[in-house]
Coordinates of C-alpha atoms and ligand atoms in Angstrom, one line a residue:
M4 CA 69.0 96.1 92.8
T5 CA 71.6 98.9 93.3
V6 CA 75.2 98.1 94.0
V7 CA 77.4 101.0 95.2
V8 CA 80.9 100.7 93.7
L9 CA 83.8 102.4 95.5
P10 CA 86.9 101.8 93.3
G11 CA 89.3 103.0 96.0
D12 CA 93.0 104.0 95.7
G13 CA 96.2 102.6 94.2
I14 CA 95.5 99.3 92.5
G15 CA 91.8 99.6 93.5
P16 CA 90.5 101.1 90.2
E17 CA 92.6 98.6 88.2
V18 CA 91.2 95.5 89.9
M19 CA 87.7 97.0 90.2
R20 CA 87.6 97.5 86.4
E21 CA 88.1 93.8 85.8
A22 CA 85.7 92.8 88.5
L23 CA 83.0 95.0 87.0
R24 CA 83.5 93.7 83.5
A25 CA 82.9 90.2 84.9
L26 CA 80.0 91.3 87.0
E27 CA 78.2 93.0 84.1
R28 CA 78.5 89.7 82.2
V29 CA 77.0 87.5 85.0
A30 CA 74.4 89.9 86.3
P31 CA 73.8 92.5 83.6
E32 CA 70.6 93.8 85.2
L33 CA 72.3 95.1 88.3
E34 CA 72.5 98.9 88.7
L35 CA 76.0 100.0 89.5
E36 CA 76.5 103.4 91.0
E37 CA 80.0 104.7 91.5
H38 CA 80.9 107.0 94.4
A39 CA 83.9 108.9 95.8
F40 CA 85.8 107.3 98.6
G41 CA 89.3 107.1 100.0
A42 CA 92.3 109.3 99.1
Q43 CA 90.7 110.8 96.0
A44 CA 87.7 111.8 98.0
I45 CA 89.9 113.5 100.6
R46 CA 91.6 115.5 97.8
D47 CA 88.3 116.5 96.3
T48 CA 86.1 117.0 99.4
G49 CA 88.4 116.9 102.5
D50 CA 86.6 113.7 103.7
S51 CA 87.4 110.1 102.8
L52 CA 83.7 109.2 103.3
P53 CA 81.7 112.1 101.9
D54 CA 78.1 112.3 103.2
E55 CA 76.5 111.5 99.9
T56 CA 78.7 108.4 99.6
L57 CA 77.6 107.2 103.0
A58 CA 73.9 107.9 102.2
A59 CA 74.2 106.0 98.9
C60 CA 75.9 103.0 100.7
K61 CA 73.1 102.9 103.3
A62 CA 70.4 103.0 100.6
S63 CA 72.1 100.3 98.5
E64 CA 71.6 96.6 98.3
A65 CA 75.4 96.0 98.6
V66 CA 78.7 97.9 98.6
L67 CA 81.5 96.6 96.4
K68 CA 84.7 98.3 97.5
G69 CA 88.3 98.4 96.2
P70 CA 91.2 98.9 98.6
I71 CA 91.9 102.4 99.9
G72 CA 95.1 104.0 101.3
D73 CA 97.8 106.3 99.9
P74 CA 101.3 107.0 101.2
E75 CA 100.6 110.7 100.6
F76 CA 98.3 110.6 103.7
D77 CA 100.6 108.5 106.0
A78 CA 101.3 111.4 108.3
A79 CA 98.1 113.4 107.7
E80 CA 95.4 114.1 110.2
V81 CA 92.6 113.0 107.8
R82 CA 93.4 109.5 106.4
P83 CA 91.6 107.3 104.0
E84 CA 91.5 104.4 106.5
Q85 CA 89.4 106.6 108.9
G86 CA 86.5 106.8 106.3
M87 CA 86.7 103.0 105.8
L88 CA 86.4 102.3 109.6
R89 CA 83.5 104.7 109.7
L90 CA 81.8 103.0 106.8
R91 CA 82.1 99.6 108.5
A92 CA 80.7 101.0 111.7
E93 CA 77.9 102.9 110.0
L94 CA 76.8 99.8 108.2
D95 CA 77.3 97.8 111.4
V96 CA 79.0 95.0 109.3
Y97 CA 80.4 93.3 112.3
A98 CA 80.9 89.9 110.7
N99 CA 83.9 89.9 108.4
L100 CA 84.2 86.6 106.5
R101 CA 87.7 85.9 105.1
P102 CA 87.9 82.5 103.4
S103 CA 91.2 81.0 102.2
E104 CA 91.0 78.0 100.1
H105 CA 93.8 76.1 98.4
G106 CA 94.3 72.4 97.8
H107 CA 93.2 70.7 101.0
V108 CA 93.4 73.9 103.0
N109 CA 90.0 75.5 103.6
I110 CA 90.0 78.2 106.4
L111 CA 87.3 80.6 107.1
I112 CA 88.3 83.5 109.3
V113 CA 85.3 85.1 111.0
R114 CA 86.7 88.4 112.2
E115 CA 84.8 90.8 114.5
L116 CA 85.0 94.0 112.5
V117 CA 83.4 96.9 114.4
G118 CA 84.9 96.6 117.9
G119 CA 88.1 96.0 119.8
L120 CA 91.3 98.0 119.5
Y121 CA 90.2 99.8 116.4
F122 CA 87.1 101.4 118.0
G123 CA 88.0 101.7 121.7
A124 CA 88.9 104.9 123.5
K125 CA 92.1 106.5 122.2
G126 CA 94.0 109.6 122.8
V127 CA 97.0 111.4 124.2
R128 CA 97.6 112.1 127.9
E129 CA 99.1 115.3 129.3
D130 CA 102.5 113.6 129.8
G131 CA 102.6 112.6 126.1
T132 CA 101.5 109.0 126.5
V133 CA 99.4 107.8 123.6
F134 CA 96.8 105.1 124.1
D135 CA 94.4 102.8 122.1
T136 CA 92.2 100.6 124.1
M137 CA 90.7 97.2 123.4
E138 CA 87.0 97.3 124.4
Y139 CA 84.3 94.7 123.9
H140 CA 80.8 94.4 125.2
P141 CA 79.6 90.8 125.7
D142 CA 76.8 91.3 123.2
Q143 CA 79.4 92.1 120.5
V144 CA 81.1 88.9 121.2
E145 CA 77.9 86.9 121.3
R146 CA 76.7 88.0 117.9
I147 CA 80.0 87.3 116.1
A148 CA 80.3 83.9 117.9
R149 CA 76.8 82.9 116.8
R150 CA 77.7 83.8 113.2
A151 CA 80.8 81.6 113.5
F152 CA 79.0 78.6 114.8
E153 CA 76.2 79.0 112.2
L154 CA 78.8 79.1 109.5
A155 CA 80.7 76.1 111.0
R156 CA 77.4 74.1 110.7
G157 CA 77.6 74.4 107.0
R158 CA 81.2 73.3 106.9
R159 CA 83.3 70.9 108.8
K160 CA 81.8 71.8 112.2
R161 CA 85.0 73.0 113.9
V162 CA 85.5 76.4 115.5
V163 CA 88.9 77.6 116.8
S164 CA 88.4 80.7 118.8
V165 CA 91.5 82.8 119.0
D166 CA 92.3 85.2 121.9
K167 CA 94.9 86.3 124.3
A168 CA 93.1 85.1 127.5
N169 CA 96.4 84.6 129.4
V170 CA 96.9 88.4 129.4
L171 CA 93.8 90.4 128.3
E172 CA 90.5 91.0 130.2
T173 CA 88.7 91.3 127.0
S174 CA 89.9 87.9 125.9
R175 CA 88.8 86.3 129.2
M176 CA 85.3 87.6 128.6
W177 CA 85.5 86.6 125.0
R178 CA 86.4 83.1 126.0
R179 CA 83.5 82.9 128.5
V180 CA 80.9 84.2 126.1
V181 CA 82.1 82.0 123.2
T182 CA 81.9 79.0 125.5
E183 CA 78.4 79.9 126.5
V184 CA 77.3 80.3 122.9
A185 CA 78.9 76.9 122.1
A186 CA 76.4 75.3 124.4
D187 CA 73.7 76.0 121.8
Y188 CA 75.7 74.3 119.1
G189 CA 76.5 70.9 120.5
D190 CA 77.2 69.5 117.0
V191 CA 80.1 71.9 116.5
D192 CA 83.5 71.3 118.1
L193 CA 85.1 74.3 119.9
E194 CA 88.7 74.8 120.7
H195 CA 90.2 77.9 122.3
M196 CA 93.7 78.9 121.2
L197 CA 96.0 81.8 122.2
V198 CA 96.8 84.1 119.3
D199 CA 100.6 83.6 119.3
N200 CA 100.2 79.8 119.2
A201 CA 97.5 80.2 116.5
A202 CA 100.0 82.1 114.3
M203 CA 102.4 79.2 114.6
Q204 CA 99.7 76.5 114.1
F205 CA 98.5 78.3 110.9
V206 CA 101.9 77.7 109.4
L207 CA 102.5 74.2 110.9
E208 CA 99.0 72.7 110.8
T209 CA 97.2 74.8 108.2
D210 CA 94.8 72.1 107.1
G211 CA 93.7 71.4 110.7
F212 CA 91.6 74.7 110.7
D213 CA 88.0 75.1 109.6
V214 CA 86.4 78.2 111.1
V215 CA 88.6 80.6 113.0
L216 CA 86.7 83.1 115.2
T217 CA 88.6 86.1 116.5
E218 CA 88.5 89.7 117.4
N219 CA 89.2 92.6 115.1
M220 CA 93.0 93.1 115.3
F221 CA 94.0 89.4 115.6
G222 CA 91.7 88.7 112.6
D223 CA 93.4 91.4 110.6
I224 CA 96.9 89.9 111.2
L225 CA 95.8 86.3 110.9
S226 CA 93.9 86.9 107.6
D227 CA 97.1 88.1 105.8
L228 CA 98.9 85.1 107.2
A229 CA 96.2 82.7 106.1
A230 CA 96.2 84.3 102.6
S231 CA 99.9 83.9 102.3
L232 CA 99.6 80.2 103.1
T233 CA 96.9 79.6 100.6
G234 CA 97.9 81.2 97.3
G235 CA 98.8 84.8 98.3
I236 CA 97.1 88.0 99.3
G237 CA 96.1 88.7 95.7
L238 CA 93.6 85.9 95.9
A239 CA 91.9 86.7 99.2
P240 CA 88.4 88.1 99.2
S241 CA 86.1 89.2 102.1
A242 CA 82.5 89.7 102.9
S243 CA 81.4 92.0 105.8
L244 CA 77.9 91.4 106.9
S245 CA 75.4 93.0 109.4
D246 CA 72.2 91.5 110.7
S247 CA 70.2 93.6 108.3
G248 CA 71.1 96.1 105.6
P249 CA 73.7 96.1 102.9
G250 CA 76.9 94.1 103.2
L251 CA 80.4 95.4 102.3
F252 CA 82.5 93.3 99.9
E253 CA 86.2 94.0 99.5
P254 CA 89.6 92.2 99.0
V255 CA 91.7 91.5 102.1
H256 CA 94.7 93.3 100.4
G257 CA 95.4 97.0 100.4
S258 CA 96.0 99.5 97.7
A259 CA 99.5 98.1 97.0
P260 CA 101.2 101.5 96.3
D261 CA 104.4 99.6 95.2
I262 CA 102.7 98.2 92.1
A263 CA 99.9 100.7 91.5
G264 CA 99.6 102.1 88.0
K265 CA 101.6 99.3 86.4
G266 CA 98.7 97.2 85.4
V267 CA 100.1 94.1 87.1
A268 CA 97.9 93.7 90.2
N269 CA 96.1 90.4 90.6
P270 CA 92.3 91.1 90.2
M271 CA 91.3 87.7 91.7
A272 CA 90.6 88.9 95.2
M273 CA 88.4 91.7 93.9
M274 CA 86.6 89.3 91.6
L275 CA 86.1 86.7 94.4
S276 CA 84.8 89.5 96.6
T277 CA 82.3 90.2 93.8
A278 CA 81.3 86.6 93.9
L279 CA 80.8 86.8 97.7
M280 CA 78.6 89.9 97.1
L281 CA 76.4 88.0 94.7
E282 CA 76.1 85.1 97.1
H283 CA 75.8 86.8 100.6
G284 CA 74.8 90.3 99.6
L285 CA 72.3 89.7 96.8
G286 CA 71.2 86.1 97.3
R287 CA 72.4 85.0 93.9
A288 CA 74.2 81.8 94.6
D289 CA 74.1 80.6 91.0
E290 CA 75.7 83.7 89.5
A291 CA 78.2 83.7 92.3
E292 CA 79.2 80.1 91.5
R293 CA 79.4 80.9 87.8
L294 CA 81.8 83.8 88.5
R295 CA 83.9 81.8 91.0
T296 CA 84.2 78.9 88.6
A297 CA 85.4 81.2 85.8
V298 CA 87.9 82.9 88.1
W299 CA 89.4 79.6 89.3
N300 CA 89.5 78.1 85.9
T301 CA 91.4 81.2 84.7
Y302 CA 93.7 80.9 87.7
W303 CA 94.6 77.2 86.9
E304 CA 95.0 78.1 83.2
L305 CA 97.1 81.2 83.6
R306 CA 98.6 81.0 87.1
D307 CA 100.3 84.4 87.2
P308 CA 99.3 86.3 84.1
E309 CA 101.6 89.3 83.7
R310 CA 98.8 91.8 83.3
T311 CA 95.7 92.6 85.3
S312 CA 93.7 93.0 82.1
A313 CA 94.9 89.7 80.7
F314 CA 93.4 87.9 83.7
G315 CA 90.1 89.9 83.2
D316 CA 90.0 89.0 79.5
A317 CA 90.5 85.3 80.3
V318 CA 87.7 85.4 82.8
L319 CA 85.3 87.0 80.3
K320 CA 86.3 84.3 77.8
E321 CA 85.4 81.6 80.4
L322 CA 82.1 83.3 81.0
S323 CA 81.2 83.5 77.3
Ligands
NAD423 P1 99.0 95.8 100.7 O1 98.1 94.6 100.8 O2 98.5 97.0 99.9 O3 100.3 95.3 100.0 C1 101.2 94.3 100.6 C2 102.0 93.6 99.5 O4 101.1 92.7 98.8 C3 102.6 94.5 98.5 O5 103.9 94.0 98.1 C4 101.6 94.5 97.3 O6 102.2 94.8 96.1 C5 101.1 93.1 97.4 N1 99.8 93.0 96.9 C6 98.6 93.4 97.5 N2 97.6 93.2 96.7 C7 98.0 92.6 95.6 C8 97.4 92.2 94.3 N3 96.1 92.3 94.2 N4 98.2 91.7 93.4 C9 99.5 91.6 93.5 N5 100.1 92.0 94.6 C10 99.4 92.5 95.7 O7 99.4 96.3 102.1 P2 100.3 97.5 102.6 O8 101.3 97.8 101.6 O9 100.6 97.3 104.0 O10 99.2 98.7 102.6 C11 99.1 99.7 101.5 C12 97.9 100.6 101.8 O11 96.7 99.9 101.7 C13 97.9 101.2 103.2 O12 97.5 102.6 103.1 C14 96.9 100.4 104.0 O13 96.2 101.1 105.0 C15 95.9 100.1 102.9 N6 95.1 98.9 103.1 C16 93.7 99.0 102.8 C17 92.9 97.9 102.9 C18 91.5 98.0 102.5 O14 91.1 99.0 101.9 N7 90.7 97.0 102.8 C19 93.5 96.7 103.3 C20 94.8 96.6 103.6 C21 95.6 97.7 103.6
IPM424 C1 92.0 95.2 106.2 C2 92.9 96.4 106.4 C3 92.2 97.4 107.3 C4 92.0 96.8 108.7 C5 92.9 98.8 107.5 C6 93.3 99.4 106.1 C7 92.2 99.7 108.3 O1 94.1 96.1 106.9 O2 90.9 95.3 105.8 O3 92.5 94.1 106.5 O4 92.9 96.7 109.5 O5 90.9 96.3 108.9
MN425 MN1 94.5 93.9 106.9

């Protein structure tokens, strides 16, 4: 089984290093193949997702990715984020699972990942107006909704679908399609919630949520919010899945340029993303559980270790 490793930018290589040490311990027979991606790939090749990297990802069993992004490219025409969106689209990993667990809070955000505002028509008109458009086809909504209901069946059987149906056409269609899909899942409770209210309820009624189903942009914003309510962004992993073909596993957080190079980034999100890869990407639930347990034990023991490597050392000790 080949896993493509994309260490990424900023704190990416720092947290990836610890995740790989742990992965090699729990699944030593996996073949890990590192490829260029992100800001460094732009410097080296002019493209954040070089052809050979994309081909390797497509041929792999799973892709383990560190965060990308570098302030050097903030105003540039070619940006690391473009390659990342292209990778998600090329792999068609439309189902982005972002779990946040802490104490009695256990939220799973199911974020549509390859449509909406990120991928709709965009451009500049003659008069200088700049536009991005939110576009969804009903089929795109149906497939992510089915995923959310399926996942809810294995949990507390509650789906909150988040939209802006009081304003957006895409949201009104979203709500209609989600309601239709819900008819096939009579055992799962469905509630629709407007996104502004959802942001407030996340803070006020955090433990009332189970599965949160939402479109790309809303899911991006709500997942940082959920992370901050349940231990912090340094703990938040994600799994992005297609219907067939390799999944993409990466932390919710970014390259954290403010702390990059200091050796103080929390590697937990990267390690928990690795556990999600073992479970959802490689069908190795036992190894996933072993890694997850070691990571959480380390967390409860050390809380906020000062160094990235100290956390990694402690996880290895748990695993030995
Ligand atoms: P960020 O998530 O990188 O950082 C936000 C804050 O959280 C910073 O203060 C940072 O120090 C802190 N933080 C993040 N991860 C941490 C960790 N593991 N341990 C400790 N602290 C952590 O968000 P940003 O600053 O808005 O974005 C920086 C760059 O990352 C941008 O270029 C952005 O596009 C990119 N980004 C990439 C991804 C990805 O590759 N999936 C995700 C989000 C942002
Ligand atoms: C995330 C990130 C990305 C997103 C950016 C870097 C394009 O914020 O994975 O949450 O918005 O999807
Ligand atoms: Mn984000």
